[in-house]
PDB file of C-alpha atoms in Angstrom:
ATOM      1  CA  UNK A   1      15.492  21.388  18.918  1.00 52.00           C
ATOM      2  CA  UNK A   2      13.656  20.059  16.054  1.00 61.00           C
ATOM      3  CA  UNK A   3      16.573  18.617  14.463  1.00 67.00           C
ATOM      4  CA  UNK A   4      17.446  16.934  17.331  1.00 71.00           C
ATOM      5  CA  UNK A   5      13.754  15.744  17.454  1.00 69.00           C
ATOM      6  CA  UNK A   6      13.617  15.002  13.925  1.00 69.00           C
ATOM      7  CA  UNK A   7      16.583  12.358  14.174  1.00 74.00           C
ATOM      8  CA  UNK A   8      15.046  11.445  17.309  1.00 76.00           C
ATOM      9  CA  UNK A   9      12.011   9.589  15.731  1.00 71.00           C
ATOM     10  CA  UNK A  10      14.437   8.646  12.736  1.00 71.00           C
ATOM     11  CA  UNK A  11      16.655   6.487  14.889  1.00 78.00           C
ATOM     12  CA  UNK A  12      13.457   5.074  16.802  1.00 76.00           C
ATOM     13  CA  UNK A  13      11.600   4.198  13.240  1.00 73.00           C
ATOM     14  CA  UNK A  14      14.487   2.874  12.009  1.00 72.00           C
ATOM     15  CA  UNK A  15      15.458   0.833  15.093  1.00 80.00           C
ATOM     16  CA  UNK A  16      11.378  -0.766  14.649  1.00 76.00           C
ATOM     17  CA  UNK A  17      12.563  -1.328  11.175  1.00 74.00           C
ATOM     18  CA  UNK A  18      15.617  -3.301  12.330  1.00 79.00           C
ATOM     19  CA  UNK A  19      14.463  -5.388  14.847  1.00 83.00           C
ATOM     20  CA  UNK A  20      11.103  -6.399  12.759  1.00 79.00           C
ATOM     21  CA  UNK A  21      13.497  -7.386  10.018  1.00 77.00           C
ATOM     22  CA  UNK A  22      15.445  -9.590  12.750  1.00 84.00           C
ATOM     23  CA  UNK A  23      12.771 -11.385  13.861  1.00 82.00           C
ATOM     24  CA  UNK A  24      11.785 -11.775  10.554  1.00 79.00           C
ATOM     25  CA  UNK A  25      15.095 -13.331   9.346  1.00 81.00           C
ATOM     26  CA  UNK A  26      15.399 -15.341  12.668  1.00 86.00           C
ATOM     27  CA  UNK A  27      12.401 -16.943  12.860  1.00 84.00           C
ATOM     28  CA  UNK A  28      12.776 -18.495   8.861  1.00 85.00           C
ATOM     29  CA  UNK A  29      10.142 -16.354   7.816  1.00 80.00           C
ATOM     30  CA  UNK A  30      12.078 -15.296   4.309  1.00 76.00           C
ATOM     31  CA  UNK A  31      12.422 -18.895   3.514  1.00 80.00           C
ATOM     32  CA  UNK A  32       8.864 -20.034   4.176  1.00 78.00           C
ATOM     33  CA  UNK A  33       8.161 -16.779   2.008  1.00 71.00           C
ATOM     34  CA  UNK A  34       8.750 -18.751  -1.022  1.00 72.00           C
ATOM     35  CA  UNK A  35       5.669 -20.816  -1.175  1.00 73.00           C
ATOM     36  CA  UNK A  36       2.207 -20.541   0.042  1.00 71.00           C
ATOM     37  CA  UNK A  37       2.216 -23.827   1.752  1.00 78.00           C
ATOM     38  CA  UNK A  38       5.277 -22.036   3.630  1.00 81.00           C
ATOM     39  CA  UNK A  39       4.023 -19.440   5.036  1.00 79.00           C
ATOM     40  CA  UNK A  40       0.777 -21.140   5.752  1.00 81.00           C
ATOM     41  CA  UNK A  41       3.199 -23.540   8.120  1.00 86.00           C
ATOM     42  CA  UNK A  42       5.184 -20.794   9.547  1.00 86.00           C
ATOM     43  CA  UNK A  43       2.302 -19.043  10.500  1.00 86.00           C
ATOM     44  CA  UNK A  44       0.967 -21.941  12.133  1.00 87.00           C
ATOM     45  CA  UNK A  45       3.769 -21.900  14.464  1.00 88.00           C
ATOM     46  CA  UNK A  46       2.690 -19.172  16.119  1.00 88.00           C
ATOM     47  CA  UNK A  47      -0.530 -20.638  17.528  1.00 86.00           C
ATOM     48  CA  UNK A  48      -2.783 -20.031  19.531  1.00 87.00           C
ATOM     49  CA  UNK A  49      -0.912 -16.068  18.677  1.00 89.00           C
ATOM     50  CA  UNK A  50      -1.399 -16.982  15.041  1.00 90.00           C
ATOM     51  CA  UNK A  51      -3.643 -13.875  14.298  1.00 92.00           C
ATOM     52  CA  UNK A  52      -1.395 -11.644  16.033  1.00 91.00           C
ATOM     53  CA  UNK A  53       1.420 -12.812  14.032  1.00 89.00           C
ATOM     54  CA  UNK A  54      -0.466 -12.311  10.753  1.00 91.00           C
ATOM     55  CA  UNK A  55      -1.079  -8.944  11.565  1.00 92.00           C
ATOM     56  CA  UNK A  56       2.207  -7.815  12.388  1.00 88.00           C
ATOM     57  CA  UNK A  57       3.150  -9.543   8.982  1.00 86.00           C
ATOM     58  CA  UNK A  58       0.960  -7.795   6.982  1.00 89.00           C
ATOM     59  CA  UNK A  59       1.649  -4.538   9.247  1.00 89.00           C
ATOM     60  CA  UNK A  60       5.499  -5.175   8.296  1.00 84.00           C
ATOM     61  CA  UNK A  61       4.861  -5.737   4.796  1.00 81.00           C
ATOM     62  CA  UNK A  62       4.161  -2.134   4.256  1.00 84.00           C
ATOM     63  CA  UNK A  63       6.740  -1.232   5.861  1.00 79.00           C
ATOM     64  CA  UNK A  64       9.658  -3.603   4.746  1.00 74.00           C
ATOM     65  CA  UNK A  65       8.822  -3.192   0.989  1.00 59.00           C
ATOM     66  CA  UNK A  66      10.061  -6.943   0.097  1.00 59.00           C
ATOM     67  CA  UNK A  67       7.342  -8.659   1.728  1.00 67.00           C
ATOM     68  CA  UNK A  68       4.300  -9.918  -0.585  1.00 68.00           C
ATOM     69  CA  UNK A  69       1.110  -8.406   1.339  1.00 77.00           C
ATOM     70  CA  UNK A  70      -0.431 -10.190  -1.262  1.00 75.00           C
ATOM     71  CA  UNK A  71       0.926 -13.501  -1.280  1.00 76.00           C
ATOM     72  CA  UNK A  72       0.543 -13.451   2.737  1.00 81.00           C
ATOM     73  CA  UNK A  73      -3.214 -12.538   2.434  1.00 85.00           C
ATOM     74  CA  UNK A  74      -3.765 -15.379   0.515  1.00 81.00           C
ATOM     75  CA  UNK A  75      -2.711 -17.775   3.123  1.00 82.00           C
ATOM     76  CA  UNK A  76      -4.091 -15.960   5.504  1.00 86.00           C
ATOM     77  CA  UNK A  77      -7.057 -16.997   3.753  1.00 85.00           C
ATOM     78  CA  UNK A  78      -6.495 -20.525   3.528  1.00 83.00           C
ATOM     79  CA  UNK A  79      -5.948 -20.513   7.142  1.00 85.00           C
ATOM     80  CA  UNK A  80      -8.399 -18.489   8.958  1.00 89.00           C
ATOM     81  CA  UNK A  81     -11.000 -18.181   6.020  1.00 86.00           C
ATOM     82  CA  UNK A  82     -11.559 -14.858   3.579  1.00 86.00           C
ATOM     83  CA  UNK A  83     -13.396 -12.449   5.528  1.00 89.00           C
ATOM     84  CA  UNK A  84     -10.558 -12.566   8.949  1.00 91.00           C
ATOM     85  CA  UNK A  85      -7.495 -13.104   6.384  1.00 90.00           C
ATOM     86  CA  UNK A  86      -9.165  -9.614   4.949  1.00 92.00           C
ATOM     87  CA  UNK A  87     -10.099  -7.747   7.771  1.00 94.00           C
ATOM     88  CA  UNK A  88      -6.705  -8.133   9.440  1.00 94.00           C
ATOM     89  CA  UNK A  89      -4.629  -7.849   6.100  1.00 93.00           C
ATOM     90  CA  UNK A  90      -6.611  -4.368   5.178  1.00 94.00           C
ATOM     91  CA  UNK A  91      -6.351  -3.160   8.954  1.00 95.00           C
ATOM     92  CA  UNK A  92      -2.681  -3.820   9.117  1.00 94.00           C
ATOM     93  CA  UNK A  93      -1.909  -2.494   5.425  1.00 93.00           C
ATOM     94  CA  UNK A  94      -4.002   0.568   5.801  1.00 94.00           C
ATOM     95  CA  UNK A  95      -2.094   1.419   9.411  1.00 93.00           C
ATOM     96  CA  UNK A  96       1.395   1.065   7.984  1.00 91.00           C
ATOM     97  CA  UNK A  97       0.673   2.957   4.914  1.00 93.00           C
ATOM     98  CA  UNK A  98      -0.305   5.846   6.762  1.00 93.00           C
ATOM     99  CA  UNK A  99       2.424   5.059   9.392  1.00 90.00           C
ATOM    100  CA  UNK A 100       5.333   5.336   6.274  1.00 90.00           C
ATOM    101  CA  UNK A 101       3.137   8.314   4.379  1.00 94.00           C
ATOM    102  CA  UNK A 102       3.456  10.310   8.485  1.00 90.00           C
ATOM    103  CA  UNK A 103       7.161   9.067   9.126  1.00 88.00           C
ATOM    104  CA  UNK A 104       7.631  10.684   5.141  1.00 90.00           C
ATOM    105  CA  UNK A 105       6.518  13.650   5.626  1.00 90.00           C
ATOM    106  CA  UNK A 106       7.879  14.726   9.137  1.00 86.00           C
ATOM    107  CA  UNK A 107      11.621  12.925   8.379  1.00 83.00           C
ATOM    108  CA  UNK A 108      11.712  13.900   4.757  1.00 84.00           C
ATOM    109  CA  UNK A 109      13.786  12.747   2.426  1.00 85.00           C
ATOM    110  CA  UNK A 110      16.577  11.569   5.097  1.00 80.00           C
ATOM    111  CA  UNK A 111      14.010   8.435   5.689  1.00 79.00           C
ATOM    112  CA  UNK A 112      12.882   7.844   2.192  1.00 85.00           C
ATOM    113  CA  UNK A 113      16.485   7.527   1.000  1.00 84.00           C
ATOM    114  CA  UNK A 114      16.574   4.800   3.496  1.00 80.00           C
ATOM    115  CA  UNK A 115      13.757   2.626   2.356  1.00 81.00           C
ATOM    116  CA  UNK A 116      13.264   3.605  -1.451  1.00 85.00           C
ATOM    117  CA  UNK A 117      16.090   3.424  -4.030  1.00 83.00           C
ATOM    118  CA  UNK A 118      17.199   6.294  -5.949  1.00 82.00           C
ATOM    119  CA  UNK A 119      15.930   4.999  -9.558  1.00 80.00           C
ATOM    120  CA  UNK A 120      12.341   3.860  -7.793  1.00 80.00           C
ATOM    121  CA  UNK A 121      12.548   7.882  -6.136  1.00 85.00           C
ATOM    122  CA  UNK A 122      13.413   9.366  -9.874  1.00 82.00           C
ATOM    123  CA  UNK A 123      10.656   7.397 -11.880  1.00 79.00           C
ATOM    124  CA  UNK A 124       7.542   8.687  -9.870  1.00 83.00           C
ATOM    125  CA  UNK A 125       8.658  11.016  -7.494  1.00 83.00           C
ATOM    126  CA  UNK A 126       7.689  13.450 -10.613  1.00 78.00           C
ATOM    127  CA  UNK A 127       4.764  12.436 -11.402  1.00 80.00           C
ATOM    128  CA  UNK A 128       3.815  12.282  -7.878  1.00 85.00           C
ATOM    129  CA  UNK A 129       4.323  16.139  -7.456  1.00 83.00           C
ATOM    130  CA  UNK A 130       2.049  17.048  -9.976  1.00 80.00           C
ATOM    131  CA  UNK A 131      -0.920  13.951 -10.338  1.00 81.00           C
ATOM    132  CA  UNK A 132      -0.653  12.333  -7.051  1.00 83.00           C
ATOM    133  CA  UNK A 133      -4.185  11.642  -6.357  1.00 88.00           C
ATOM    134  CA  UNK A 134      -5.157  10.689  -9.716  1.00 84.00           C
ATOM    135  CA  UNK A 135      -1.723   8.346  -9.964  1.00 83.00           C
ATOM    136  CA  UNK A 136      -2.315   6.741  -6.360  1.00 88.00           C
ATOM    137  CA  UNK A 137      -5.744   5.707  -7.161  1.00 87.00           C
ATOM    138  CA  UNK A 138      -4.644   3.987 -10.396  1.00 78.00           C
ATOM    139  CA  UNK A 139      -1.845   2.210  -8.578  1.00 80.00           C
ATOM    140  CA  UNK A 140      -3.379   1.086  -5.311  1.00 85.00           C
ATOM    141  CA  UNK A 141      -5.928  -0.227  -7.556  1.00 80.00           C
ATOM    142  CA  UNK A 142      -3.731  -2.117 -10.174  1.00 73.00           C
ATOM    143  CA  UNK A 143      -1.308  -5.180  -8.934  1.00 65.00           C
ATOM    144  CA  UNK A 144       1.947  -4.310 -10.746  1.00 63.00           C
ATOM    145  CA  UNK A 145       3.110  -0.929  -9.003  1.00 73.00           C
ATOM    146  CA  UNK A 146       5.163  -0.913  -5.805  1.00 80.00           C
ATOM    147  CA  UNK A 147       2.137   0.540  -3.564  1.00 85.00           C
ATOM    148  CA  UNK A 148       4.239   0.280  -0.536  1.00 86.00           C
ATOM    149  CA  UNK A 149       7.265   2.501  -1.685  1.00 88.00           C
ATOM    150  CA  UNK A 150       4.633   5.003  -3.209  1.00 90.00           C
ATOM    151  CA  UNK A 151       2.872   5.371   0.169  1.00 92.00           C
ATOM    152  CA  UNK A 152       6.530   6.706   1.214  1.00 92.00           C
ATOM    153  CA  UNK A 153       7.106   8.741  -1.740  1.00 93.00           C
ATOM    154  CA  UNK A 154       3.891  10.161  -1.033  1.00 93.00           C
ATOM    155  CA  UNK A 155       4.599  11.534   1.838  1.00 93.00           C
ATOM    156  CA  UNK A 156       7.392  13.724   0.246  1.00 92.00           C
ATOM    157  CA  UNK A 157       4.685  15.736  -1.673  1.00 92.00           C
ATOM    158  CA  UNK A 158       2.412  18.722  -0.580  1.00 91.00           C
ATOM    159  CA  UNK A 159      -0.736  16.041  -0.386  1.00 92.00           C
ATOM    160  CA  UNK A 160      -2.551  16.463   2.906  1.00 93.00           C
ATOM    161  CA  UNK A 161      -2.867  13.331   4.793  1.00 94.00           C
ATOM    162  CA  UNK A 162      -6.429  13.024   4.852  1.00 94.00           C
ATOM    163  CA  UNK A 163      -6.563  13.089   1.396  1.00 93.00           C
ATOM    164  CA  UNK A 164      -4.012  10.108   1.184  1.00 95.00           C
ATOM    165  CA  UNK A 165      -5.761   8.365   3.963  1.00 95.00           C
ATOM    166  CA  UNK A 166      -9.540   8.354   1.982  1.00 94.00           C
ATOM    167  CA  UNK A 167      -7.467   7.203  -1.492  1.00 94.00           C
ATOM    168  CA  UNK A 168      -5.513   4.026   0.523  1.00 94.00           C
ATOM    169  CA  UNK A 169      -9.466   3.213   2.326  1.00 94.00           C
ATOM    170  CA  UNK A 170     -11.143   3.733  -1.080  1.00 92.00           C
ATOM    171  CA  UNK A 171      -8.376   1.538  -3.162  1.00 91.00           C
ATOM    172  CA  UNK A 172      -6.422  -0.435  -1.396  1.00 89.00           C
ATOM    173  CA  UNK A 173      -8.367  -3.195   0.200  1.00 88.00           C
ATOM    174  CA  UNK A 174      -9.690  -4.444  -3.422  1.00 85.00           C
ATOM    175  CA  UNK A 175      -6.192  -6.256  -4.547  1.00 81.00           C
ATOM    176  CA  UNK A 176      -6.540  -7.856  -0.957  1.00 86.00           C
ATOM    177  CA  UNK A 177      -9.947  -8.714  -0.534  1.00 84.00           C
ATOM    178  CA  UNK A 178      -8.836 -10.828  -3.623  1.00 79.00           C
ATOM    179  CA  UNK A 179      -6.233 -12.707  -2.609  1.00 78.00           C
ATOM    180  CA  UNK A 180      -7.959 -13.725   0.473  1.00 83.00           C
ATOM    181  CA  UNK A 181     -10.923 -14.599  -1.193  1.00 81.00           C
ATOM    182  CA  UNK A 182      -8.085 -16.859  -3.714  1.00 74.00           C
ATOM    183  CA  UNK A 183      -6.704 -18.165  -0.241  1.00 73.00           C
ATOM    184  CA  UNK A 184     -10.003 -19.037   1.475  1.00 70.00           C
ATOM    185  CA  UNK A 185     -11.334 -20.505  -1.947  1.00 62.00           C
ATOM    186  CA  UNK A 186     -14.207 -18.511  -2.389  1.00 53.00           C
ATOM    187  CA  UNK A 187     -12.861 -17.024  -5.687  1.00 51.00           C
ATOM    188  CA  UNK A 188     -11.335 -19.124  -8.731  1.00 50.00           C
ATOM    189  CA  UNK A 189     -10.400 -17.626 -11.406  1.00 52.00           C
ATOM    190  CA  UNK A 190      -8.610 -19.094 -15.089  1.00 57.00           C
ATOM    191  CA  UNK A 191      -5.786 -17.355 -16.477  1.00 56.00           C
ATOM    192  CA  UNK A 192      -8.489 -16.939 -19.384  1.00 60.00           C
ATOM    193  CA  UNK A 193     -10.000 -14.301 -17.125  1.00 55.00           C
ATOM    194  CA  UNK A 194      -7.100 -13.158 -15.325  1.00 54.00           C
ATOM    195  CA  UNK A 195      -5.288 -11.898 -18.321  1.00 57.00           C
ATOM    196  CA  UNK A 196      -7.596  -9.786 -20.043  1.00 64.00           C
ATOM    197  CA  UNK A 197      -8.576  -8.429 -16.707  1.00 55.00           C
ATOM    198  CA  UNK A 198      -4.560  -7.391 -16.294  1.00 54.00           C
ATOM    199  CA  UNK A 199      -4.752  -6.050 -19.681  1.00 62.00           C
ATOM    200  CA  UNK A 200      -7.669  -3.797 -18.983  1.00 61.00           C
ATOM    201  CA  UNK A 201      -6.104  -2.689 -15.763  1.00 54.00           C
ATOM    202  CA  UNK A 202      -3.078  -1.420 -17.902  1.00 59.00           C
ATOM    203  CA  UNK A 203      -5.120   0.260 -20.534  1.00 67.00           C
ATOM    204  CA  UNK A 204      -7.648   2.551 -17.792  1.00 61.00           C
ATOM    205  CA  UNK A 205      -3.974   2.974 -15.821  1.00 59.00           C
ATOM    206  CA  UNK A 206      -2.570   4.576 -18.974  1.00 66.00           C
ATOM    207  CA  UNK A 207      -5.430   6.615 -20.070  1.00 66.00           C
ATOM    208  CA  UNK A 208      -5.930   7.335 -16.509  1.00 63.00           C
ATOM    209  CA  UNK A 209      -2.583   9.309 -16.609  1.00 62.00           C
ATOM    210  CA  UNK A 210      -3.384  10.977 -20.314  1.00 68.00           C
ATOM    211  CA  UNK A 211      -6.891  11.959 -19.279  1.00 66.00           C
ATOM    212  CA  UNK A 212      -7.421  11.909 -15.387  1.00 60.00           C
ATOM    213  CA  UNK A 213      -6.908  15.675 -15.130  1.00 61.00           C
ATOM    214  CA  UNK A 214      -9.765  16.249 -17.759  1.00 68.00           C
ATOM    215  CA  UNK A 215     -11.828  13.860 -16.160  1.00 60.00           C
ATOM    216  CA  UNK A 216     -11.253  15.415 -12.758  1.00 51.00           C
ATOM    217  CA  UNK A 217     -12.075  18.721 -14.268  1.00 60.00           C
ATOM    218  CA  UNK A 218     -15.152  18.171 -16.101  1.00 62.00           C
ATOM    219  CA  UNK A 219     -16.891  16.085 -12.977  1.00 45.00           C
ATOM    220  CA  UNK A 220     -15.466  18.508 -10.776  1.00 43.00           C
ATOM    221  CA  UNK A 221     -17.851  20.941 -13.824  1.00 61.00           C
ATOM    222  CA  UNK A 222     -20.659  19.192 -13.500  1.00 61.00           C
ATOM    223  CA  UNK A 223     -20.802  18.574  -9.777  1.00 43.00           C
ATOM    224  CA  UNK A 224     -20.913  22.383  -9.389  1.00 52.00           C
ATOM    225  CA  UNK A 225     -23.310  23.035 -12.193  1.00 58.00           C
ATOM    226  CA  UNK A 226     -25.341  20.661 -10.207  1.00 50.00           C
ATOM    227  CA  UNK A 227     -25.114  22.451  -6.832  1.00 47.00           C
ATOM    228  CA  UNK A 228     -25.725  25.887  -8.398  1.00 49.00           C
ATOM    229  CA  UNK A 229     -28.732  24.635 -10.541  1.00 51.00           C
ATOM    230  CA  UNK A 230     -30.211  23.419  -7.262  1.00 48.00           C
ATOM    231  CA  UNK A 231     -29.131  26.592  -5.662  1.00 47.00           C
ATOM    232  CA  UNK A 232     -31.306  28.384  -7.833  1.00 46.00           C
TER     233      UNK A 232
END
């Protein structure tokens, strides 16, 4: 019976999966995903459900990996302004992360092989089993990993899912709070800044994964020395 269930909510997931994708593809939206100025038109078609349709974009680029939430927040942000291209980017991104971290961990690997390659699986599924919160923090918070496939991967892994849920709240709205902010123009930045920002990101990722256990142990130390010093 719980097979039967099992492939049950596979088939309907996967059918979701399908028929966003196909009104993706028929409605142009993977050609006007090559510019800004595209997808700031093709989500203009859409009004006066404009909002609605940016949400379901943003909800569907978790979801179907290829999409740029990014890229899409930031015309979101030329269009509706910084703080609404934010609110609904974060509340879409954070519901299908958790969506693909639930539909992970009660379909297993028979849905993961469906949405993440075999190479992506192999090069953090590893690392995932053994550092997962410390490596999900570090790269929810950094541009350059594939946040969306990780959020699936995670879901293979004994981490509970309120654990995963306070680690997407606590990181992920930063990269998009950012592009909406780049979108509505209240942030400008010069690649003079940009790149040694980028380059710091890298360095704390990698010493993040060399040193995040000790880190995690010794405030994890201190925290208690702190309660029992009060305690006494």
């Amino acid at each position: 019976m719980k097979d039967k269930k099992k492939w049950l909510v596979l088939c309907v997931a996967l059918g979701l999966l399908a028929g966003g994708g196909g009104f993706l593809y028929r409605t142009g939206f993977f050609q006007a995903a090559a510019s800004l100025e595209g997808l700031r038109t093709y989500i203009t078609r859409f009004t006066p459900y404009s909002h609605l349709i940016f949400f379901l974009l943003q909800f569907l680029s978790v979801v179907l990996a290829p999409i740029p939430s990014n890229i899409t927040a930031a015309a979101g942000g030329v269009l509706f302004g910084t703080w609404p291209a934010f609110l609904l980017t974060f509340g879409a991104v954070v519901s299908g992360s958790l969506l693909v971290f639930w539909l992970a961990r009660v379909l297993g690997r028979d849905f993961a092989d469906r949405l993440v390659s075999r190479k992506l699986s192999e090069r953090y599924q590893a690392i995932l089993r053994t550092k997962a919160p410390i490596f999900l923090t570090l790269a929810f918070l950094f541009p350059f990993f594939p946040d969306d496939m990780l959020c699936i991967l995670a879901g293979l892994t004994d981490l509970s899912f309120h654990r995963f849920a306070l680690i997407v709240v606590l990181t992920r709205p930063w990269g998009l709070l950012f592009a909406s902010a780049l979108g509505g123009a209240s942030l400008g930045l010069s690649p003079w800044v940009m790149v040694p920002i980028g380059l710091l990101g890298l360095a704390l990722f990698l010493l993040g994964l060399k040193y995040g256990d000790k880190l995690e142990e010794g405030l994890l130390k201190r925290l208690r020395g702190h309660k029992s010093g009060e305690t006494k």
